[in-house]
Amino acid sequence: MTRQLAGKRALITGASRGLGRAICRVFAEEGARVAFTYSRDVEGAATTVSEIESAGAEARPYAVSVLDPAATESMLKHLETAWDGLDILVNNAGISQNLPLALLEEEDWDRVMDLNAKGSFLTARAVLRRMIRKKAGAVLNIGSLAGVRMLEAPVHYSASKAAVRGLTQGLAKEVARHGIRVNCLAPGLLEDGVGKNLPPYRLAEYLRHCALGRLGTLDEVARFAAFLVSDANSYMSGETILMDGGL
Ligand SMILES: NC(=O)c1ccc[n+]([C@@H]2O[C@H](COP(=O)([O-])OP(=O)(O)OC[C@H]3O[C@@H](n4cnc5c(N)ncnc54)[C@H](OP(=O)(O)O)[C@@H]3O)[C@@H](O)[C@H]2O)c1
């Protein structure tokens, strides 16, 4: 059977655990070569490498923060030499912080907005400069239900994910003429990752309203991400797709 991403070269940000790692593994299973970034977790990154390699694909880990344009640039130069460029970017790196508005400091707002919104912009800008020259590519930004629907979530996180949705639309319109598609996948609450330490009442509320009555799995989201960046998804751009079990 033909694999969805056979021959593709992908970069996934923030993949030393959680959804990023699941996306790396699934992309590898679907035939892609997989480069990924992380900021600190060297051991987690080694596990991601072994999952990619176990799927029979080439792995390239980079300890590069999405907020470091110089390091991002040298990683991309390195990937140009090694792979002659990239076909796919997934802006996945993201953080949250479970704090009510009254306890949010200005620095908290800046940290979450910077990483989630500015980090996606900086990485997309660097990668798209190259994709535009090649006139091909697919970008997937990982948003969140919290950036689309009114639900109880930290306000800086909701604002940053709404920004990712706007970034998706602006980029999609601008780069469509170069044959590049940009979409946003916005998951609801998943079994692992940023939502893990939610207060029990918020988890219960989510499950009460979720039609499927359970959290999403990392694997479910990663498999849909593979379809979204594949050539089979050729007529979708600027879209934010909710994957939340029906809320
Ligand atoms: N899990 C959910 O329920 C859920 C729901 C909706 C949306 N999302 C979104 O899905 C994405 C992944 O979330 P997750 O739940 O998998 O989070 P996670 O388990 O906390 O993983 C976050 C990843 O981002 C990396 N990272 C942090 N700062 C970075 C930086 N400056 N540069 C590069 N990488 C960095 C971390 O690596 P280091 O540890 O090395 O720093 C880690 O690999 C996020 O955008 C999140 O908002 C998640």
PDB file of N, CA, C and O in Angstrom, residues 136-162:
ATOM      1  N   ALA A 136       6.373  25.015  -3.519  1.00  0.00           N
ATOM      2  CA  ALA A 136       5.632  23.842  -3.031  1.00  0.00           C
ATOM      3  C   ALA A 136       5.808  23.727  -1.528  1.00  0.00           C
ATOM      4  O   ALA A 136       6.836  24.148  -0.993  1.00  0.00           O
ATOM      5  N   GLY A 137       4.811  23.135  -0.876  1.00  0.00           N
ATOM      6  CA  GLY A 137       4.953  22.878   0.555  1.00  0.00           C
ATOM      7  C   GLY A 137       3.612  22.861   1.261  1.00  0.00           C
ATOM      8  O   GLY A 137       2.601  23.307   0.728  1.00  0.00           O
ATOM      9  N   ALA A 138       3.642  22.315   2.482  1.00  0.00           N
ATOM     10  CA  ALA A 138       2.437  22.297   3.324  1.00  0.00           C
ATOM     11  C   ALA A 138       2.849  22.659   4.741  1.00  0.00           C
ATOM     12  O   ALA A 138       3.839  22.131   5.263  1.00  0.00           O
ATOM     13  N   VAL A 139       2.092  23.575   5.347  1.00  0.00           N
ATOM     14  CA  VAL A 139       2.352  23.981   6.733  1.00  0.00           C
ATOM     15  C   VAL A 139       1.117  23.643   7.555  1.00  0.00           C
ATOM     16  O   VAL A 139      -0.012  23.907   7.118  1.00  0.00           O
ATOM     17  N   LEU A 140       1.340  23.032   8.704  1.00  0.00           N
ATOM     18  CA  LEU A 140       0.238  22.762   9.621  1.00  0.00           C
ATOM     19  C   LEU A 140       0.565  23.389  10.967  1.00  0.00           C
ATOM     20  O   LEU A 140       1.599  23.075  11.572  1.00  0.00           O
ATOM     21  N   ASN A 141      -0.297  24.298  11.405  1.00  0.00           N
ATOM     22  CA  ASN A 141      -0.131  24.902  12.728  1.00  0.00           C
ATOM     23  C   ASN A 141      -1.029  24.161  13.714  1.00  0.00           C
ATOM     24  O   ASN A 141      -2.189  23.879  13.394  1.00  0.00           O
ATOM     25  N   ILE A 142      -0.486  23.851  14.883  1.00  0.00           N
ATOM     26  CA  ILE A 142      -1.328  23.198  15.893  1.00  0.00           C
ATOM     27  C   ILE A 142      -1.957  24.289  16.761  1.00  0.00           C
ATOM     28  O   ILE A 142      -1.261  24.998  17.499  1.00  0.00           O
ATOM     29  N   GLY A 143      -3.253  24.432  16.610  1.00  0.00           N
ATOM     30  CA  GLY A 143      -4.016  25.403  17.405  1.00  0.00           C
ATOM     31  C   GLY A 143      -4.625  24.707  18.596  1.00  0.00           C
ATOM     32  O   GLY A 143      -4.036  23.785  19.169  1.00  0.00           O
ATOM     33  N   SER A 144      -5.814  25.122  18.965  1.00  0.00           N
ATOM     34  CA  SER A 144      -6.516  24.480  20.082  1.00  0.00           C
ATOM     35  C   SER A 144      -7.977  24.882  20.051  1.00  0.00           C
ATOM     36  O   SER A 144      -8.322  25.987  19.610  1.00  0.00           O
ATOM     37  N   LEU A 145      -8.808  23.993  20.559  1.00  0.00           N
ATOM     38  CA  LEU A 145     -10.222  24.318  20.763  1.00  0.00           C
ATOM     39  C   LEU A 145     -10.344  25.632  21.543  1.00  0.00           C
ATOM     40  O   LEU A 145     -11.241  26.437  21.299  1.00  0.00           O
ATOM     41  N   ALA A 146      -9.389  25.846  22.471  1.00  0.00           N
ATOM     42  CA  ALA A 146      -9.428  27.046  23.324  1.00  0.00           C
ATOM     43  C   ALA A 146      -9.250  28.340  22.531  1.00  0.00           C
ATOM     44  O   ALA A 146      -9.584  29.417  23.029  1.00  0.00           O
ATOM     45  N   GLY A 147      -8.749  28.238  21.300  1.00  0.00           N
ATOM     46  CA  GLY A 147      -8.585  29.432  20.473  1.00  0.00           C
ATOM     47  C   GLY A 147      -9.764  29.663  19.549  1.00  0.00           C
ATOM     48  O   GLY A 147      -9.779  30.620  18.774  1.00  0.00           O
ATOM     49  N   VAL A 148     -10.753  28.775  19.612  1.00  0.00           N
ATOM     50  CA  VAL A 148     -11.877  28.846  18.672  1.00  0.00           C
ATOM     51  C   VAL A 148     -13.209  29.001  19.418  1.00  0.00           C
ATOM     52  O   VAL A 148     -14.054  29.796  19.044  1.00  0.00           O
ATOM     53  N   ARG A 149     -13.406  28.204  20.469  1.00  0.00           N
ATOM     54  CA  ARG A 149     -14.677  28.201  21.193  1.00  0.00           C
ATOM     55  C   ARG A 149     -14.519  28.873  22.550  1.00  0.00           C
ATOM     56  O   ARG A 149     -13.417  28.918  23.099  1.00  0.00           O
ATOM     57  N   MET A 150     -15.653  29.304  23.108  1.00  0.00           N
ATOM     58  CA  MET A 150     -15.623  29.875  24.456  1.00  0.00           C
ATOM     59  C   MET A 150     -15.622  28.730  25.466  1.00  0.00           C
ATOM     60  O   MET A 150     -16.621  28.037  25.629  1.00  0.00           O
ATOM     61  N   LEU A 151     -14.485  28.482  26.065  1.00  0.00           N
ATOM     62  CA  LEU A 151     -14.461  27.473  27.109  1.00  0.00           C
ATOM     63  C   LEU A 151     -13.485  27.921  28.191  1.00  0.00           C
ATOM     64  O   LEU A 151     -12.670  28.822  27.958  1.00  0.00           O
ATOM     65  N   GLU A 152     -13.594  27.305  29.357  1.00  0.00           N
ATOM     66  CA  GLU A 152     -12.744  27.757  30.445  1.00  0.00           C
ATOM     67  C   GLU A 152     -11.322  27.260  30.218  1.00  0.00           C
ATOM     68  O   GLU A 152     -11.027  26.080  30.347  1.00  0.00           O
ATOM     69  N   ALA A 153     -10.475  28.171  29.828  1.00  0.00           N
ATOM     70  CA  ALA A 153      -9.065  27.849  29.587  1.00  0.00           C
ATOM     71  C   ALA A 153      -8.280  29.098  29.977  1.00  0.00           C
ATOM     72  O   ALA A 153      -8.836  30.197  29.988  1.00  0.00           O
ATOM     73  N   PRO A 154      -7.000  28.951  30.292  1.00  0.00           N
ATOM     74  CA  PRO A 154      -6.218  30.142  30.655  1.00  0.00           C
ATOM     75  C   PRO A 154      -6.289  31.182  29.541  1.00  0.00           C
ATOM     76  O   PRO A 154      -6.138  30.839  28.368  1.00  0.00           O
ATOM     77  N   VAL A 155      -6.531  32.449  29.910  1.00  0.00           N
ATOM     78  CA  VAL A 155      -6.821  33.449  28.871  1.00  0.00           C
ATOM     79  C   VAL A 155      -5.630  33.689  27.946  1.00  0.00           C
ATOM     80  O   VAL A 155      -5.811  33.947  26.753  1.00  0.00           O
ATOM     81  N   HIS A 156      -4.406  33.619  28.484  1.00  0.00           N
ATOM     82  CA  HIS A 156      -3.253  33.842  27.601  1.00  0.00           C
ATOM     83  C   HIS A 156      -3.104  32.688  26.610  1.00  0.00           C
ATOM     84  O   HIS A 156      -2.719  32.880  25.458  1.00  0.00           O
ATOM     85  N   TYR A 157      -3.449  31.469  27.057  1.00  0.00           N
ATOM     86  CA  TYR A 157      -3.399  30.313  26.149  1.00  0.00           C
ATOM     87  C   TYR A 157      -4.454  30.463  25.048  1.00  0.00           C
ATOM     88  O   TYR A 157      -4.153  30.303  23.862  1.00  0.00           O
ATOM     89  N   SER A 158      -5.692  30.811  25.446  1.00  0.00           N
ATOM     90  CA  SER A 158      -6.762  31.001  24.451  1.00  0.00           C
ATOM     91  C   SER A 158      -6.367  32.076  23.441  1.00  0.00           C
ATOM     92  O   SER A 158      -6.547  31.907  22.230  1.00  0.00           O
ATOM     93  N   ALA A 159      -5.831  33.198  23.958  1.00  0.00           N
ATOM     94  CA  ALA A 159      -5.455  34.305  23.069  1.00  0.00           C
ATOM     95  C   ALA A 159      -4.348  33.871  22.109  1.00  0.00           C
ATOM     96  O   ALA A 159      -4.378  34.186  20.908  1.00  0.00           O
ATOM     97  N   SER A 160      -3.380  33.110  22.616  1.00  0.00           N
ATOM     98  CA  SER A 160      -2.258  32.700  21.756  1.00  0.00           C
ATOM     99  C   SER A 160      -2.735  31.747  20.667  1.00  0.00           C
ATOM    100  O   SER A 160      -2.268  31.793  19.528  1.00  0.00           O
ATOM    101  N   LYS A 161      -3.700  30.885  20.999  1.00  0.00           N
ATOM    102  CA  LYS A 161      -4.179  29.922  20.003  1.00  0.00           C
ATOM    103  C   LYS A 161      -5.125  30.590  19.004  1.00  0.00           C
ATOM    104  O   LYS A 161      -5.200  30.173  17.846  1.00  0.00           O
ATOM    105  N   ALA A 162      -5.829  31.641  19.436  1.00  0.00           N
ATOM    106  CA  ALA A 162      -6.621  32.427  18.472  1.00  0.00           C
ATOM    107  C   ALA A 162      -5.662  33.126  17.504  1.00  0.00           C
ATOM    108  O   ALA A 162      -5.944  33.251  16.308  1.00  0.00           O
TER     109      ALA A 162
END
